[in-house]
XYZ file of C-alpha atoms in Angstrom:
373
model
C -10.692 27.226 -9.839
C -8.007 26.703 -12.479
C -5.878 24.710 -10.015
C -8.834 22.504 -9.149
C -9.649 21.829 -12.812
C -5.995 21.103 -13.570
C -5.829 18.650 -10.675
C -9.007 16.855 -11.693
C -7.898 16.598 -15.316
C -4.481 15.282 -14.263
C -6.083 12.633 -12.072
C -8.474 11.577 -14.830
C -5.662 11.450 -17.376
C -3.474 9.191 -15.228
C -6.395 7.010 -14.198
C -7.496 6.595 -17.810
C -4.018 5.850 -19.095
C -3.050 3.419 -16.336
C -6.128 1.498 -15.181
C -4.095 -1.641 -14.477
C -1.873 -0.040 -11.821
C -3.589 -0.258 -8.457
C -1.636 -0.107 -5.203
C -4.372 0.870 -2.768
C -4.543 -2.486 -0.966
C -1.123 -1.987 0.653
C 0.198 1.303 2.082
C 2.762 2.612 -0.405
C 4.690 5.851 0.056
C 7.106 7.730 -2.173
C 10.176 9.722 -1.224
C 11.301 12.538 -3.491
C 12.920 15.954 -3.461
C 11.116 19.263 -3.630
C 10.823 20.145 -7.323
C 8.419 23.052 -7.226
C 4.631 23.149 -7.378
C 4.214 22.191 -11.053
C 6.338 19.065 -10.690
C 4.695 18.116 -7.419
C 1.238 18.433 -8.966
C 2.221 16.140 -11.812
C 3.726 13.527 -9.500
C 1.011 13.743 -6.856
C -1.666 13.240 -9.500
C 0.103 10.080 -10.624
C 0.590 8.821 -7.082
C -3.055 9.380 -6.215
C -4.233 7.665 -9.403
C -2.008 4.691 -8.638
C -3.319 4.410 -5.076
C -0.350 5.560 -2.993
C -1.126 6.419 0.608
C 1.304 9.273 1.068
C 4.408 11.200 0.101
C 7.647 12.090 1.876
C 9.026 15.299 0.368
C 12.476 16.663 1.206
C 11.695 20.189 2.370
C 14.589 20.566 4.797
C 13.607 23.326 7.193
C 12.212 25.513 4.416
C 8.815 26.482 5.774
C 7.573 27.934 2.469
C 8.432 24.761 0.550
C 6.916 22.585 3.246
C 3.724 24.647 3.185
C 3.417 24.382 -0.602
C 4.127 20.649 -0.724
C 1.797 19.884 2.183
C -1.112 21.848 0.705
C -0.681 20.161 -2.658
C -0.545 16.732 -1.031
C -3.857 17.450 0.642
C -5.394 18.550 -2.667
C -4.669 15.060 -3.971
C -5.721 13.262 -0.790
C -2.206 12.139 0.149
C -0.761 11.816 3.630
C 2.141 14.242 3.940
C 5.488 13.613 5.647
C 7.764 16.667 5.744
C 11.152 15.052 5.193
C 13.763 17.009 7.190
C 17.480 16.139 7.238
C 18.527 16.726 10.843
C 22.158 16.244 11.863
C 23.756 17.354 8.583
C 23.536 21.131 8.790
C 25.410 23.775 6.815
C 27.874 25.547 9.138
C 27.166 28.844 7.379
C 23.499 28.979 8.282
C 22.084 31.133 11.040
C 21.648 29.486 14.403
C 24.644 27.142 14.440
C 28.242 27.561 15.546
C 31.404 25.472 15.449
C 30.903 24.111 18.973
C 27.677 22.349 17.936
C 29.432 19.873 15.618
C 30.803 16.418 16.362
C 34.520 15.780 16.863
C 36.225 12.584 15.729
C 38.809 10.459 17.524
C 41.595 12.446 15.829
C 40.276 15.648 17.376
C 38.933 16.945 14.037
C 35.574 18.685 13.938
C 32.950 17.844 11.338
C 32.415 21.600 11.224
C 35.399 21.985 8.887
C 36.691 18.422 8.351
C 33.689 16.228 7.573
C 34.266 12.562 6.662
C 33.518 11.074 3.237
C 31.725 13.985 1.582
C 31.567 17.776 2.167
C 27.973 17.809 3.411
C 28.697 15.400 6.302
C 28.937 18.335 8.690
C 27.221 16.496 11.537
C 25.867 18.036 14.710
C 26.434 16.616 18.184
C 23.170 14.998 19.385
C 24.153 15.427 23.043
C 24.727 19.177 22.779
C 21.800 21.118 24.375
C 22.150 23.881 21.786
C 21.676 21.311 19.022
C 18.510 19.994 20.663
C 17.158 23.522 20.992
C 18.043 24.433 17.393
C 16.545 21.305 15.837
C 13.422 21.308 17.989
C 12.589 24.893 17.027
C 13.100 24.113 13.353
C 10.919 21.021 13.522
C 8.185 22.880 15.386
C 8.040 25.463 12.597
C 7.392 22.667 10.110
C 4.895 20.888 12.371
C 2.936 24.137 12.752
C 1.863 23.955 9.095
C -1.755 22.732 9.244
C -1.476 20.274 6.332
C 1.672 18.548 7.647
C 0.726 15.130 9.042
C 4.194 13.922 10.034
C 7.581 15.502 10.488
C 9.990 12.946 9.050
C 13.418 12.866 10.682
C 16.280 11.984 8.345
C 20.036 11.822 9.088
C 19.091 11.542 12.753
C 22.310 9.811 13.738
C 26.074 10.072 13.930
C 28.136 9.877 10.753
C 28.582 6.310 9.488
C 31.454 4.877 11.492
C 31.179 1.917 9.120
C 29.886 2.466 5.575
C 27.724 -0.164 3.915
C 29.882 -2.666 2.048
C 28.765 -1.514 -1.386
C 30.248 1.948 -0.779
C 33.753 0.859 0.214
C 35.127 0.821 -3.306
C 33.511 4.164 -4.115
C 35.450 5.882 -1.344
C 38.557 3.672 -1.571
C 38.116 2.304 1.946
C 38.414 -0.966 3.826
C 36.219 -0.712 6.915
C 37.015 -3.851 8.874
C 36.771 -1.894 12.135
C 35.945 1.568 13.466
C 38.651 3.965 12.312
C 39.353 7.304 14.053
C 38.462 9.533 11.085
C 34.768 8.608 11.137
C 34.413 7.762 14.833
C 32.417 10.539 16.587
C 31.951 12.272 19.120
C 35.099 12.933 21.154
C 34.467 16.579 21.966
C 35.565 17.746 25.423
C 32.024 17.760 26.812
C 31.126 14.260 25.583
C 34.394 12.821 26.896
C 33.866 14.509 30.278
C 30.224 13.445 30.553
C 31.014 9.829 29.690
C 33.802 9.729 32.268
C 31.514 11.222 34.915
C 28.881 8.575 34.245
C 31.103 5.513 33.805
C 34.546 6.363 35.176
C 36.053 5.600 31.758
C 38.367 8.109 30.096
C 37.603 7.151 26.527
C 40.475 9.191 25.105
C 42.916 7.204 27.234
C 41.466 3.887 26.103
C 43.659 2.004 23.635
C 40.741 0.562 21.656
C 37.643 2.674 22.292
C 35.731 0.836 19.578
C 35.716 -2.251 21.835
C 34.067 -0.445 24.761
C 30.411 -1.481 24.566
C 29.334 1.120 27.112
C 30.761 3.868 24.879
C 28.838 2.611 21.844
C 25.621 2.318 23.849
C 26.116 5.769 25.385
C 26.161 7.349 21.948
C 23.093 5.401 20.842
C 21.387 6.792 23.925
C 22.391 10.338 22.963
C 20.540 9.982 19.660
C 17.554 8.329 21.346
C 17.310 11.115 23.907
C 17.322 13.762 21.175
C 14.724 11.952 19.068
C 12.383 11.487 21.996
C 12.773 15.137 22.997
C 11.741 16.154 19.477
C 8.873 13.651 19.507
C 7.549 15.143 22.737
C 7.595 18.618 21.197
C 5.840 17.537 17.988
C 3.297 15.348 19.754
C 2.412 18.292 21.999
C 1.382 20.114 18.812
C -0.956 17.297 17.830
C 1.291 16.072 15.016
C 3.172 12.827 14.393
C 6.806 11.898 13.775
C 8.270 9.402 11.318
C 11.947 8.588 10.861
C 14.212 7.376 8.068
C 16.557 4.830 9.621
C 19.244 2.305 8.770
C 18.257 -1.374 8.546
C 18.018 -3.537 11.630
C 18.406 -1.971 14.075
C 20.667 -4.523 15.764
C 22.030 -6.057 12.559
C 23.155 -2.723 11.086
C 21.887 0.606 12.436
C 23.196 0.259 15.980
C 26.830 -0.303 15.065
C 26.967 1.612 11.801
C 25.413 4.942 12.840
C 24.422 4.565 16.548
C 20.695 4.299 15.806
C 18.934 2.124 18.351
C 15.679 3.242 16.814
C 13.485 0.565 18.379
C 13.753 2.704 21.525
C 12.446 5.836 19.812
C 8.962 7.219 20.466
C 8.252 7.828 16.786
C 4.925 7.010 15.140
C 6.361 5.229 12.076
C 9.750 4.099 10.817
C 10.988 3.956 7.242
C 14.077 1.700 7.207
C 16.299 2.221 4.174
C 16.537 -1.425 3.112
C 18.688 -0.658 0.098
C 20.024 -4.096 -0.770
C 22.508 -2.987 -3.430
C 24.308 -0.858 -0.849
C 24.955 -4.050 1.108
C 25.774 -6.192 -1.945
C 22.708 -8.244 -1.100
C 19.838 -9.794 -3.050
C 16.223 -8.568 -2.986
C 15.439 -11.377 -0.524
C 17.651 -9.582 2.017
C 15.098 -6.753 2.067
C 12.529 -9.154 3.490
C 14.994 -10.442 6.072
C 15.588 -6.900 7.262
C 11.876 -6.109 7.325
C 11.233 -9.137 9.523
C 13.889 -8.025 12.008
C 12.585 -4.473 11.941
C 8.951 -5.380 12.491
C 9.880 -7.674 15.370
C 12.061 -5.000 16.989
C 9.097 -2.614 17.402
C 6.300 -5.145 17.759
C 5.826 -4.354 21.443
C 5.380 -0.662 20.624
C 3.141 -1.348 17.645
C 5.127 1.074 15.494
C 4.444 0.502 11.778
C 7.444 -0.265 9.585
C 7.490 0.858 5.960
C 10.250 -0.977 4.138
C 12.304 1.422 2.009
C 13.134 0.170 -1.490
C 15.887 1.724 -3.621
C 14.822 1.919 -7.257
C 17.130 1.709 -10.278
C 15.719 4.219 -12.735
C 18.157 3.374 -15.541
C 17.569 -0.306 -14.976
C 18.302 -1.431 -18.527
C 21.885 -0.268 -18.018
C 22.333 -1.466 -14.454
C 25.179 -3.747 -15.481
C 27.151 -0.641 -16.466
C 26.509 1.243 -13.224
C 29.418 1.061 -10.784
C 28.132 3.455 -8.122
C 25.587 1.799 -5.769
C 23.899 5.181 -5.406
C 22.871 4.887 -9.066
C 21.852 1.270 -8.754
C 18.804 -0.314 -7.154
C 15.957 -2.709 -7.831
C 15.081 -3.848 -11.326
C 11.404 -4.258 -12.250
C 12.004 -8.009 -12.105
C 13.254 -7.700 -8.503
C 10.639 -5.410 -7.027
C 8.090 -8.164 -6.388
C 10.445 -10.196 -4.214
C 11.545 -7.159 -2.204
C 7.945 -6.043 -1.708
C 6.325 -9.367 -0.895
C 9.071 -10.547 1.464
C 8.856 -7.203 3.282
C 5.122 -7.608 3.791
C 5.440 -11.258 4.760
C 8.111 -10.230 7.273
C 5.698 -7.900 9.020
C 6.155 -4.554 7.291
C 2.989 -2.437 7.228
C 3.849 -1.224 3.730
C 6.688 0.068 1.581
C 8.278 3.342 0.550
C 9.937 3.977 -2.806
C 13.201 5.853 -3.219
C 12.427 7.584 -5.296
C 8.830 7.638 -6.434
C 9.715 9.753 -9.440
C 12.513 7.287 -10.242
C 10.009 4.511 -10.869
C 9.652 3.510 -14.505
C 6.440 2.190 -16.023
C 7.860 -1.315 -15.774
C 8.482 -0.817 -12.039
C 4.928 0.393 -11.448
C 3.450 -2.539 -13.323
C 5.611 -5.034 -11.439
C 4.759 -3.461 -8.080
C 1.052 -3.450 -8.844
C 1.074 -7.112 -9.867
C 3.069 -8.064 -6.773
C 0.587 -6.362 -4.462
C -2.426 -7.828 -6.257
C -0.938 -11.330 -6.084
C -0.049 -10.882 -2.406
C -3.555 -9.727 -1.534
C -5.161 -12.485 -3.607
C -3.254 -15.091 -1.571
C -4.844 -13.710 1.566
C -1.757 -11.807 2.767
């Protein structure tokens, strides 16, 4: 009873304080991390009062956290996506071993020599043990009654090419595919590719120019995703996926995601313009490509917007991962996404939105709807 009263009071408080913020006419989602039940209640009350459709909460494969977040989302009438990072898995956890990780062109395993950052310990999507491990984990999350979607994140190879805005951060020039971040050259992948195509990719002088090799790895990811989708769909649940922009303009060649071939129920492209040194208008360009790429399937696209929380000091921020959209930019990114065919938007992160962002987003949606969409 106390929880119910608290929830009702929180909803009434937010609704009373912010009557001008109304997002219900366009599907809006929010990504955020798992911050415990008290924090989730506070945020979910705000999201519901503002008219958001749903939430995507990073629960990993933690069943207890997923259960708590999903139940709370339902208390506030929000659609729940259990956000699960997939291919980046801690080598120390139970159920994985060194042979399940990708190997780069130098022969180094991501198990103990990950590229870029320590957590880029990426699994091999072609490995049957990886498919079995991930499918079982996802099924445990999907079995929670209040989970609507399992949301697949990091469902890809490591970035063979980083987005342009990250080059300076890591001191790199990525004018082509370099061996350190080019995966997977494990013995089994090399043997399987040779058996299928007759090409010994290790003996090829410039493997990054072999289109069949690039496509083959895209297909490995697609096969894994569709296997997981089959398992989740058999449980009566849905699957969403966080993906790179495009797919052809970016995702395919950056991380081997040909996601327009996936049997997912919704896609959330990460159209983070600052990472690509692009303007907010670029977000709409990506959304148009994305919507067109899955139009035959009818898969809804929710354009992911990266929000600058400390927006008054954006000019002092040098790391793109601390940057993002200003309140003055959110309207253009939102409206061009919707005009391009996106079914809605998703905010990264919802709890990073300032009051100015919420007001700008609400006005943008109201103006868009008033013009007849």
